[in-house]
Coordinates of C-alpha atoms in Angstrom, one line a residue:
Chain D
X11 CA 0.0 0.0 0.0
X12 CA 0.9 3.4 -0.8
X13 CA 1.5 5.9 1.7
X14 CA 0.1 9.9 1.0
X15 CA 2.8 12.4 -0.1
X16 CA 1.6 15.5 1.6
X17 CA 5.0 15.9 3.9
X18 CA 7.9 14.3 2.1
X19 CA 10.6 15.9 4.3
X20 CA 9.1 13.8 7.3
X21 CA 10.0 10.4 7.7
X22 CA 7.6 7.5 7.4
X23 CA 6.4 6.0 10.2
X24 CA 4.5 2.5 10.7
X25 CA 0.8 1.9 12.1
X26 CA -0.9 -0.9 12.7
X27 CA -4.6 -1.4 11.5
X28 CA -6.9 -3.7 13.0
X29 CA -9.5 -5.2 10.4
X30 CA -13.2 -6.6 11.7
X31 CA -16.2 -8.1 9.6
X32 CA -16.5 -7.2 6.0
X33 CA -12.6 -5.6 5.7
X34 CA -11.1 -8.8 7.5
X35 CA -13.4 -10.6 4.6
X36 CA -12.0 -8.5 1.7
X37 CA -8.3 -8.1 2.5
X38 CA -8.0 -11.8 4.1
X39 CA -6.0 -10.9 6.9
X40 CA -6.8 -9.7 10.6
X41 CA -4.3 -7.2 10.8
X42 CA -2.0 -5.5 8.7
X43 CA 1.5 -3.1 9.3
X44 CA 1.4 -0.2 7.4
X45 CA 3.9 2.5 6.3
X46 CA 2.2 6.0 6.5
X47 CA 3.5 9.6 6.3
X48 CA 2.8 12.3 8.9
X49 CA -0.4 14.4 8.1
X50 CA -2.2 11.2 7.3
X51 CA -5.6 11.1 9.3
X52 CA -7.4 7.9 9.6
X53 CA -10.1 8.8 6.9
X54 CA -7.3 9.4 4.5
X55 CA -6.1 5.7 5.2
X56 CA -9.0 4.2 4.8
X57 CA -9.1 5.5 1.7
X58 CA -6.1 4.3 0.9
X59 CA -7.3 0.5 1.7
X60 CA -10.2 1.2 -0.5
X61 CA -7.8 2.2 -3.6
X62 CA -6.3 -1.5 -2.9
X63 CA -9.8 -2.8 -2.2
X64 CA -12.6 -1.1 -4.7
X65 CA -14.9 -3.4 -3.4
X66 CA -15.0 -2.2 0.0
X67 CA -15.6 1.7 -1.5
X68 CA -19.9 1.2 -0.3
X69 CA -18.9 0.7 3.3
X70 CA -16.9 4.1 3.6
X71 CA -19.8 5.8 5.0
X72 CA -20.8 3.4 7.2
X73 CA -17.1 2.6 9.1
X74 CA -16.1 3.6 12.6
X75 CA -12.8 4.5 13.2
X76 CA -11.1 3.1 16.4
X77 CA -7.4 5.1 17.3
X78 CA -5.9 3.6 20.5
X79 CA -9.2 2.0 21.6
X80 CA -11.1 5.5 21.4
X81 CA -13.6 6.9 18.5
X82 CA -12.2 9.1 16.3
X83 CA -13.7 11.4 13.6
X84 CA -12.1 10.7 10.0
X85 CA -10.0 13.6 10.3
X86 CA -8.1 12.5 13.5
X87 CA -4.2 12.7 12.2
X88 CA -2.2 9.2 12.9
X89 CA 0.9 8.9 14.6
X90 CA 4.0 6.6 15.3
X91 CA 2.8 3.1 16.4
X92 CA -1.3 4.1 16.3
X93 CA -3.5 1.3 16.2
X94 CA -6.5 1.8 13.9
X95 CA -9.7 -0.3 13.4
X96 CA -11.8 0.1 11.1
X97 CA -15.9 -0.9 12.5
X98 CA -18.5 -1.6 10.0
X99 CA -21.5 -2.1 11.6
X100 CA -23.1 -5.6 11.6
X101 CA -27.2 -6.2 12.2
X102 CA -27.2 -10.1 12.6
X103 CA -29.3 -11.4 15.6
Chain X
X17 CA -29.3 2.4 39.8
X18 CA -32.1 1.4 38.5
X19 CA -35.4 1.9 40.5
X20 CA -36.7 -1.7 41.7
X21 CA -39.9 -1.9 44.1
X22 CA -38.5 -4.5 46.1
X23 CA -40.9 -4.5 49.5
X24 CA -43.7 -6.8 48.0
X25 CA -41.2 -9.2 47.2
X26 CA -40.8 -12.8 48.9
X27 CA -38.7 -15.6 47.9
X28 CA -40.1 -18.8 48.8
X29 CA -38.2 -21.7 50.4
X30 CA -37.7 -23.9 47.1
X31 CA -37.0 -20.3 45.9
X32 CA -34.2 -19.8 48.7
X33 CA -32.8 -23.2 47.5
X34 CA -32.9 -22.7 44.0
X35 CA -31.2 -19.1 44.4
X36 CA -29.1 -20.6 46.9
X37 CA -25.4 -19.7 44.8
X38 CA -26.7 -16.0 44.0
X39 CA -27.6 -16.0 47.7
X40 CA -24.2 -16.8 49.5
X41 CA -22.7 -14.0 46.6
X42 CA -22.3 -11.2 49.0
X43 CA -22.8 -8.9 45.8
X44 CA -26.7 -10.7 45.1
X45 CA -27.5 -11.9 48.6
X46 CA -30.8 -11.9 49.7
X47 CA -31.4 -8.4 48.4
X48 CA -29.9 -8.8 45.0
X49 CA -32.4 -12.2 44.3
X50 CA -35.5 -10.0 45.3
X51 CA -34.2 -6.9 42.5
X52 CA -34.1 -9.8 40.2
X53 CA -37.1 -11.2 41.3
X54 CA -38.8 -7.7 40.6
X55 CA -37.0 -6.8 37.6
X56 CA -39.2 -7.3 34.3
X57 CA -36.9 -7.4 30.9
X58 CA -38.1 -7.5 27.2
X59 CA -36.3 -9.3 24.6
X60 CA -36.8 -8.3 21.3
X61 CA -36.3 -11.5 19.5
X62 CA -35.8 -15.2 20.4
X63 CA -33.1 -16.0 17.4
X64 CA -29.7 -16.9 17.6
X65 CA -28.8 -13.8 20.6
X66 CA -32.4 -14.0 22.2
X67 CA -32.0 -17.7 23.1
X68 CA -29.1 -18.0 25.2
X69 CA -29.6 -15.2 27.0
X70 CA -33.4 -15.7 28.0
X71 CA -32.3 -19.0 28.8
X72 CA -30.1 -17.5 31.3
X73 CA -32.3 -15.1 32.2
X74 CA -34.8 -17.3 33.6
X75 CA -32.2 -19.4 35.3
X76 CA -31.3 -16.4 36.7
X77 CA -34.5 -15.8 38.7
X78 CA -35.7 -12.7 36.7
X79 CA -39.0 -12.2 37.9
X80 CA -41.4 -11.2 34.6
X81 CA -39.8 -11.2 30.8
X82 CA -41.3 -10.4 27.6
X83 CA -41.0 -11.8 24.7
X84 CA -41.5 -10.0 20.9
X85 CA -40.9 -12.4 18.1
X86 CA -43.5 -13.0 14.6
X87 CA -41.5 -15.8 13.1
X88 CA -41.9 -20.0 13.9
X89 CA -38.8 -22.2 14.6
X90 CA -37.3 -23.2 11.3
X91 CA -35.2 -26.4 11.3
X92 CA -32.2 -24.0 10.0
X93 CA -32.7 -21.8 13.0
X94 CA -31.5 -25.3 15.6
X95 CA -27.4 -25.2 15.0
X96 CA -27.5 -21.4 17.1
X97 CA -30.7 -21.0 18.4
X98 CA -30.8 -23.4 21.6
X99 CA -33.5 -22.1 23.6
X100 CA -35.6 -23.8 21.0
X101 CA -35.9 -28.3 19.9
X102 CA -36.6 -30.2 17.0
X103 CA -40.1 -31.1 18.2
X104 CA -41.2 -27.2 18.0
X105 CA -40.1 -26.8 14.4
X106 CA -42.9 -25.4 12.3
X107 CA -44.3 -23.9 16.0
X108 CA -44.1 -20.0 17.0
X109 CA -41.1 -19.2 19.0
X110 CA -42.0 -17.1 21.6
X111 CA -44.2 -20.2 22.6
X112 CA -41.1 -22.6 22.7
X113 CA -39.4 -20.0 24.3
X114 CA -42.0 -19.7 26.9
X115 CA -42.4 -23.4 27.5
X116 CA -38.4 -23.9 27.9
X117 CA -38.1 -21.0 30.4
X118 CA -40.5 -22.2 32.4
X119 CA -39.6 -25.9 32.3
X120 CA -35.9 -23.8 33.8
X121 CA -37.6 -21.2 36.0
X122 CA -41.6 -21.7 36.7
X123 CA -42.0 -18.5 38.8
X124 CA -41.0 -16.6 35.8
X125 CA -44.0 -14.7 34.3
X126 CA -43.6 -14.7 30.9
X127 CA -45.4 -12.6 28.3
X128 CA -45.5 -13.6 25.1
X129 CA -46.0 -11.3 21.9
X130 CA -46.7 -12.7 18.8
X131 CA -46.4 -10.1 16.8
X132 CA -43.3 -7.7 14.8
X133 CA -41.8 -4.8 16.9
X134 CA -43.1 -1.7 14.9
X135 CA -43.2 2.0 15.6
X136 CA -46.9 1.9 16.8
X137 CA -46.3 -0.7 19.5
X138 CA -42.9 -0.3 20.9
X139 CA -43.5 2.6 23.4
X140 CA -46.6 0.9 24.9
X141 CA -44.9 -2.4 25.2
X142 CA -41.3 -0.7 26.8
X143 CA -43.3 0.8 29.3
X144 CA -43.9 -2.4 31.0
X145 CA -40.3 -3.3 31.8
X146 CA -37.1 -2.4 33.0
X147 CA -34.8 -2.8 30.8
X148 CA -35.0 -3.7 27.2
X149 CA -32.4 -6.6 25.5
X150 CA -32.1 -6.0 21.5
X151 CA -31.7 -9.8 19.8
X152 CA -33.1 -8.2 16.6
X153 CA -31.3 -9.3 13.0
X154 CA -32.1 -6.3 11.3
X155 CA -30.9 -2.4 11.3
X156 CA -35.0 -0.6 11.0
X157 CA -35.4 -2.8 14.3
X158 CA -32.0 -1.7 15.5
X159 CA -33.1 1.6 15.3
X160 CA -36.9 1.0 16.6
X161 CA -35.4 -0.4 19.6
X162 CA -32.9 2.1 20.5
X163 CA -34.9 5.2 19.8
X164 CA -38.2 3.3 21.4
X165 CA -35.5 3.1 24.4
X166 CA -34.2 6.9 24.3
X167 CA -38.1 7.8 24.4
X168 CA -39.1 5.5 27.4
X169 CA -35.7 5.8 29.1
X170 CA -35.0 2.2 29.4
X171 CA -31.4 1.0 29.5
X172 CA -31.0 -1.1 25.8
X173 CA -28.9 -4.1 26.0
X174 CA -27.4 -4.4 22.5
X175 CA -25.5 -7.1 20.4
X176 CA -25.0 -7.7 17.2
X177 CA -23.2 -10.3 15.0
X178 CA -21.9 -11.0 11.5
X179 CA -20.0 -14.6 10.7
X180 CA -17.3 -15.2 13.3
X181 CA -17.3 -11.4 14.8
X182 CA -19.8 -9.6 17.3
X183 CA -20.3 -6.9 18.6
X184 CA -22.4 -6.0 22.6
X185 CA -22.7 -2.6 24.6
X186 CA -25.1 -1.1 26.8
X187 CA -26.7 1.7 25.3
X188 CA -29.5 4.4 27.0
X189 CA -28.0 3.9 30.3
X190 CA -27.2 6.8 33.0
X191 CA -26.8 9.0 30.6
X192 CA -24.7 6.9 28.3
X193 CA -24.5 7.0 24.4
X194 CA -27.0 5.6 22.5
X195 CA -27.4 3.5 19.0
X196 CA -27.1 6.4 17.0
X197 CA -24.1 7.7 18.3
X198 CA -22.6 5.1 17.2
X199 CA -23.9 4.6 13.6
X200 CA -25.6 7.8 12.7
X201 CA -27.3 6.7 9.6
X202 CA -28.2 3.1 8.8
X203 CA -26.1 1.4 6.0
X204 CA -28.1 1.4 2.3
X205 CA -30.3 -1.9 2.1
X206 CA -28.1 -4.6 1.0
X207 CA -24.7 -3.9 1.9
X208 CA -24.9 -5.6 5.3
X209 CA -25.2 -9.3 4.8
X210 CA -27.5 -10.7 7.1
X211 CA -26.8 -14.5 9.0
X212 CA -29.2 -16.2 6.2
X213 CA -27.2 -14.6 3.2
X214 CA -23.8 -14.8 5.5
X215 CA -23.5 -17.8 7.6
X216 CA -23.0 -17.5 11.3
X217 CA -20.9 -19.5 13.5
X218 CA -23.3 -21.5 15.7
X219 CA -21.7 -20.9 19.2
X220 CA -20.9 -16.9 18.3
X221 CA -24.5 -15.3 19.2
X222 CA -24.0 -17.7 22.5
X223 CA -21.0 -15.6 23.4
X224 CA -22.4 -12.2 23.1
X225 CA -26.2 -13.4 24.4
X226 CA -24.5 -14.7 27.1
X227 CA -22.6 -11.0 27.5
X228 CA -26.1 -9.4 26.8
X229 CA -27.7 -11.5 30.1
X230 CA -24.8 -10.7 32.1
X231 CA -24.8 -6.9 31.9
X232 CA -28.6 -6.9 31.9
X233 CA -28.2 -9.0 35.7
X234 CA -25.8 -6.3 36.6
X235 CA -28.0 -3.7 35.4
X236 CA -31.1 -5.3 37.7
X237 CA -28.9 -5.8 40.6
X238 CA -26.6 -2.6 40.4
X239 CA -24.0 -4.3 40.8
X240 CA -20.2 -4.1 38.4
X241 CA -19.3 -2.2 35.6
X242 CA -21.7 -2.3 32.7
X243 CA -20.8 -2.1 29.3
X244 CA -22.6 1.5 28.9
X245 CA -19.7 4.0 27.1
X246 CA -17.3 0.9 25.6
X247 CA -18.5 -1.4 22.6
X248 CA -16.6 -4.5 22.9
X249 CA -15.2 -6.6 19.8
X250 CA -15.4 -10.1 20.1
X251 CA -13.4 -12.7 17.1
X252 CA -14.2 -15.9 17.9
X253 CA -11.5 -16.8 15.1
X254 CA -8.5 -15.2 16.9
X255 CA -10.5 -15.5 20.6
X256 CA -10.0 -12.0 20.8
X257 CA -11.8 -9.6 23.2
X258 CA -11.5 -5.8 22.5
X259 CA -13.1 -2.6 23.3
X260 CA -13.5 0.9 22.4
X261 CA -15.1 3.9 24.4
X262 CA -18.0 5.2 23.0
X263 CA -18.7 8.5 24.1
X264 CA -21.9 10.7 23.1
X265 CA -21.8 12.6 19.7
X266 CA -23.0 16.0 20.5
X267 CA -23.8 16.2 16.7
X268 CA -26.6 13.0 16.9
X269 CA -30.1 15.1 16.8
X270 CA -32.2 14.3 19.8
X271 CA -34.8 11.9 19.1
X272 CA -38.5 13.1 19.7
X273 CA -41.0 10.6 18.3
X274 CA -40.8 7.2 16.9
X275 CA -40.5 7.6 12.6
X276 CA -41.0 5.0 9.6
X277 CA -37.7 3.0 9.9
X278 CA -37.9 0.8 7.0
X279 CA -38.5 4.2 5.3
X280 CA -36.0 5.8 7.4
X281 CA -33.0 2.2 6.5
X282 CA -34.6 3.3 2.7
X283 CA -36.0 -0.5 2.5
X284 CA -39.2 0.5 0.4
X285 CA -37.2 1.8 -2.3
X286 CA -34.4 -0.2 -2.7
X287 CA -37.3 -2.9 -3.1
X288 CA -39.0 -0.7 -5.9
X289 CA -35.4 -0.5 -7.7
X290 CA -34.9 -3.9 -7.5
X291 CA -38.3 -4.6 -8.5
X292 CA -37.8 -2.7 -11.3
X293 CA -34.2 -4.0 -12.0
X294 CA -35.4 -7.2 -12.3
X295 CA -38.2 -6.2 -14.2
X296 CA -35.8 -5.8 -17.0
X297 CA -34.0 -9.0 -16.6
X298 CA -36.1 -11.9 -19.1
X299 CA -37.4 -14.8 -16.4
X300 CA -37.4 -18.4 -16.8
X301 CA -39.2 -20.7 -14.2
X302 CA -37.9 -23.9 -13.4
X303 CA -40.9 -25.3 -15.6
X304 CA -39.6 -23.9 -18.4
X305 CA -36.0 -25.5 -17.9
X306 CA -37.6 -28.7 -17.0
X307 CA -39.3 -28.8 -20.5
X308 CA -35.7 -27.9 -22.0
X309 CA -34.0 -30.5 -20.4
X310 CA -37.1 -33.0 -21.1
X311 CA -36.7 -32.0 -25.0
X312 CA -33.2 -32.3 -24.9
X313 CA -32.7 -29.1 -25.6
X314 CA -28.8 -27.2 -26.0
X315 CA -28.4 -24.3 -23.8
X316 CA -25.8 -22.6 -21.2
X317 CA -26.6 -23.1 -17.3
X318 CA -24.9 -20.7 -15.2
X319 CA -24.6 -21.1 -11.6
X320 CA -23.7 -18.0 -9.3
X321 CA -23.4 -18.7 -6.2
X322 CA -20.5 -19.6 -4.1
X323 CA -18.0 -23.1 -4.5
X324 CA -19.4 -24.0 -1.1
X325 CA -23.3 -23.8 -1.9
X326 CA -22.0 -25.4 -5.5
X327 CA -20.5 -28.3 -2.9
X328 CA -24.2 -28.6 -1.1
X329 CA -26.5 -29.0 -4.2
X330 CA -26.4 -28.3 -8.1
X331 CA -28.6 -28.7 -11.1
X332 CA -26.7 -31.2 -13.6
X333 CA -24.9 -29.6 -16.7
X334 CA -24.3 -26.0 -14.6
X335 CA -21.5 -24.6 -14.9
X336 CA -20.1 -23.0 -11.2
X337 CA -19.0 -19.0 -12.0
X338 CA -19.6 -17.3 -8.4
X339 CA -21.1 -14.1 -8.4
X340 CA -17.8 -12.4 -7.3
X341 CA -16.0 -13.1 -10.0
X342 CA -18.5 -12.1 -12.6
X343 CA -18.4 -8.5 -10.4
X344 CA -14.7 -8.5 -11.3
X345 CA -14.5 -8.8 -14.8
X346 CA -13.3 -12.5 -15.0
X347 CA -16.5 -14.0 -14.6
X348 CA -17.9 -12.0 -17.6
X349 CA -14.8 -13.5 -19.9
X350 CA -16.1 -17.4 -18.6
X351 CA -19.5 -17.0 -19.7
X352 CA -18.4 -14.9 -23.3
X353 CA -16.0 -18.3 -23.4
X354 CA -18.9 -20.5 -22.3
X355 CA -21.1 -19.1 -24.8
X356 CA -18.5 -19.1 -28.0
X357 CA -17.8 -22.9 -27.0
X358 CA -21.2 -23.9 -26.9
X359 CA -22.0 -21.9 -30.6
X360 CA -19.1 -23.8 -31.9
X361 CA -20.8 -26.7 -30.2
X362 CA -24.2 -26.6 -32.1
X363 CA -23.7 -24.2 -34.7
X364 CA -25.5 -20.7 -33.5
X365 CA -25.7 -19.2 -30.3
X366 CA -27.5 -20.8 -27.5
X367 CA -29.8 -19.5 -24.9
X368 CA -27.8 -18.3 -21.5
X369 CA -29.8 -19.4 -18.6
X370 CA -28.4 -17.9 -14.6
X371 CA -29.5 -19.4 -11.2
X372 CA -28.3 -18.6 -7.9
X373 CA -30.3 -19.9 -4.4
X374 CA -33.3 -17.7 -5.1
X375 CA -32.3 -15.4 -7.5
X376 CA -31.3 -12.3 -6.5
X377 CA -27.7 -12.5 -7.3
X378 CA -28.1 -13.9 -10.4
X379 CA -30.4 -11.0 -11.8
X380 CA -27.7 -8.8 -10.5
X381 CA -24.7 -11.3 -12.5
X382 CA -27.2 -11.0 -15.7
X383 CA -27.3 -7.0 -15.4
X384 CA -23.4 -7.0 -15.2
X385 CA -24.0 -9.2 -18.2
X386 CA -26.5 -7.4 -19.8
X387 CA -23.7 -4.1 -19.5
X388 CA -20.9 -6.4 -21.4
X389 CA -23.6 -7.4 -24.6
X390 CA -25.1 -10.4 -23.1
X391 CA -28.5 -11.2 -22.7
X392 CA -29.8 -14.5 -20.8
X393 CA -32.5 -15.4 -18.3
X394 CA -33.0 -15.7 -14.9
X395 CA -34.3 -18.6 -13.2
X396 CA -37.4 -17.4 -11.4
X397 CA -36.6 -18.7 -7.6
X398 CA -33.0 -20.3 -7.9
X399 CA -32.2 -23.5 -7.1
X400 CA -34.8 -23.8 -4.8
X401 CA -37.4 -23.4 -6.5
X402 CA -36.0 -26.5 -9.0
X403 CA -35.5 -28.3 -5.8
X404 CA -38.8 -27.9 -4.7
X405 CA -40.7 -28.9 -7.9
X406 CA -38.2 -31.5 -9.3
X407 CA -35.0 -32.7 -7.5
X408 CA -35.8 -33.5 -3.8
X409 CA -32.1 -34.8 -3.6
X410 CA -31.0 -31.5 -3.6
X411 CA -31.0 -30.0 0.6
X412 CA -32.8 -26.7 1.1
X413 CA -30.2 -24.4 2.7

């Protein structure tokens, strides 16, 4: 995965992102290490994933974004060693 | 706390013996077995999270529940829904819900309601109890539930699940967040696969039921920590517990009156455009392919679904392209090669015929078709449909 551009003198830093329910599904894995640079908010890398992942473009709107076990809003910038999850919701009974 | 009338409660001696593990608890004690006694819960739904918990519920020694659920025990419904046996297939639920919690607990009251949650019932019927437990399988009901709750200012015990992954909180509870602080807006119809289009683990809506009775005993007896403010992540795959706080979202409106949710979750018109979708799509019923195949006639059966519904049951000469990869592109390319082989075959082109289980996915596989120049019909009612009429050998799933 490519990381965003928007601060090239900063140095990369890695993340890891937590995947639940339809994004587990899709990407096949539970959890994945990413390389992200600084400036990039959690909305931005989820729509990163969905660049890799077209498929998963319908649930944008509908996904939660966990930072260090807290809600965040999409805009909520990432740093060094962050863990994201990304929360679609699920309605079975 | 929640308020509990507790001073025209009595626990009788078999009672005393029955309770007697709560009783030596110094956090349930004498005290706490009375607030359950008192406390009156409504489940919404006696499915796959509704049975474990009222089962525990009742074996709890909560006093009066309620039970809201339309729908009769389906032979499907037995791998995860254990409050309910193989004799009461075919029978509503709430009654074999009602008979097994009794046959665990007989002084439970139990109150049955045959009937589907809706907007004009839900605040009369919330009144009645103390707290509300949410084992619906659907978002309108989600929401129904939850803003029913933030009217009549009952604590709503949710959990929700999706394959191997659920999801339980407290919501509505001393001033905790709600439903629709979490998901603001329900997801378009569709998107979310339910446990009939998805598959569910057996055992997973046991685990978070089971989570959903235990903060819902807290919640009578005041005791612990509830849930209220974290929604906890459960993977049964990994075994791995996780939660997030969940705070209020000054930006959720305040919810005054009860609305149209399936208008509201946009049901009514995603039916009307698929409806009309399939309106364009030509249709074949299965007595139509039954005369083909009696006359012996040359044509192209495609199967949509997925390898391991292909591995359950499959109409002979079909030809296994799942769904997914027809959305991809290489799908598209098998049937175009499908179709040239079988014009070689015969000499001109032959009629494309596309099935699924009941037939939504394959009218959306023939409009992907349609897009790429090819036309072909849709098997009215899938496979089982064709099962139905003329190959008992194959299971209904």
């Amino acid at each position: 995965m490519t990381a965003t551009q928007n601060s090239p003198s900063h140095e990369l830093f890695s993340i890891t992102l937590k995947l639940f329910a339809i994004y587990q599904e899709v990407i096949g894995q539970t959890e994945m290490r990413l390389q992200v640079s600084p400036g990039t908010t959690v909305g931005q890398l989820c729509d990163q994933l969905i660049q890799t992942y077209p498929s998963l473009a319908p649930w944008r709107s509908q996904t939660r974004f966990g930072l260090n076990l807290n809600f965040v809003a999409a805009d909520t910038p990432l740093s060094a060693e962050d863990e994201v999850v990304l929360i679609p919701p699920v309605s079975g009974g | 706390m929640l308020t509990l009338d507790t001073s025209q409660v009595s626990l009788s001696r078999e009672e005393m013996e029955r309770f007697s593990r709560h009783l030596i608890l110094p956090e349930v004690g004498l005290e706490g077995q009375k607030r359950l006694k008192a406390g009156k819960v409504l489940c919404i739904g006696t499915g796959g999270l509704g049975s474990p918990l009222l089962l525990y519920l009742a074996a709890a020694g909560v006093g009066r529940i309620g039970i809201v659920d339309f729908d009769v025990v389906d032979v499907s419904n037995l791998q995860r829904q254990v409050i309910h046996g193989t004799s009461w297939v075919g029978k509503p639920k709430v009654e074999s819900a009602k008979n097994r919690i009794l046959e665990i607990n007989p002084y439970c009251q139990v109150d049955v309601y045959e009937t589907a949650l809706k907007s004009h019932n839900a605040l009369e019927l919330f009144a009645n109890y103390d707290v509300i437990v949410d084992g619906t399988d659907n978002f309108p009901t989600r929401y129904l539930v939850n803003d029913a709750c933030v009217l009549t200012g009952k604590p709503n015990v949710y959990g929700s699940i999706f394959r191997f992954e659920g999801q339980a909180t407290v919501f509505n509870y001393e001033d905790g967040p709600n439903y629709r602080d979490l998901y603001p807006e329900p997801p378009p119809p569709g998107l979310v696969p339910s446990c009939a289009e998805g598959g569910v683990l057996g055992i997973l809506p046991g685990i978070i039921g089971v989570i959903q009775a235990t903060e819902t005993v807290k919640i009578l007896l005041g005791i612990g920590t509830t849930l209220s403010g974290r929604l906890l992540l459960y993977d049964a795959l990994n075994m791995s517990f996780r939660e997030l706080k969940l705070r209020k979202n000054p930006a959720t409106p305040p919810i005054t009156e009860l609305i149209d949710y399936e208008q509201f979750c946009g049901i009514p018109r995603a039916q009307a455009a698929e409806q009309a979708g399939q309106a364009e799509i030509p249709e074949i019923t299965v007595a139509e392919l039954k005369a083909r195949f009696d006359a012996q006639q040359d044509f192209v059966l495609v199967d949509v679904r997925n390898p391991n519904e292909w591995e359950i049951g499959r109409i002979p000469g079909a030809h296994l392209i799942p769904l997914p990869q027809i959305e991809n592109g290489d799908g598209v390319d098998q049937v175009r090669k499908l179709l040239a082989a079988s014009a070689a075959r015969s000499g001109n082109g032959l009629e494309l015929i596309v099935h699924c289980k009941s037939g939504a996915r394959s009218a959306k596989a023939l409009k992907i078709l349609q897009a790429a120049g090819i036309q072909g019909k849709n098997l009215r009612g899938g496979i089982l449909a064709w099962a139905e009429a003329y190959d008992p050998s194959i299971p209904k799933y």
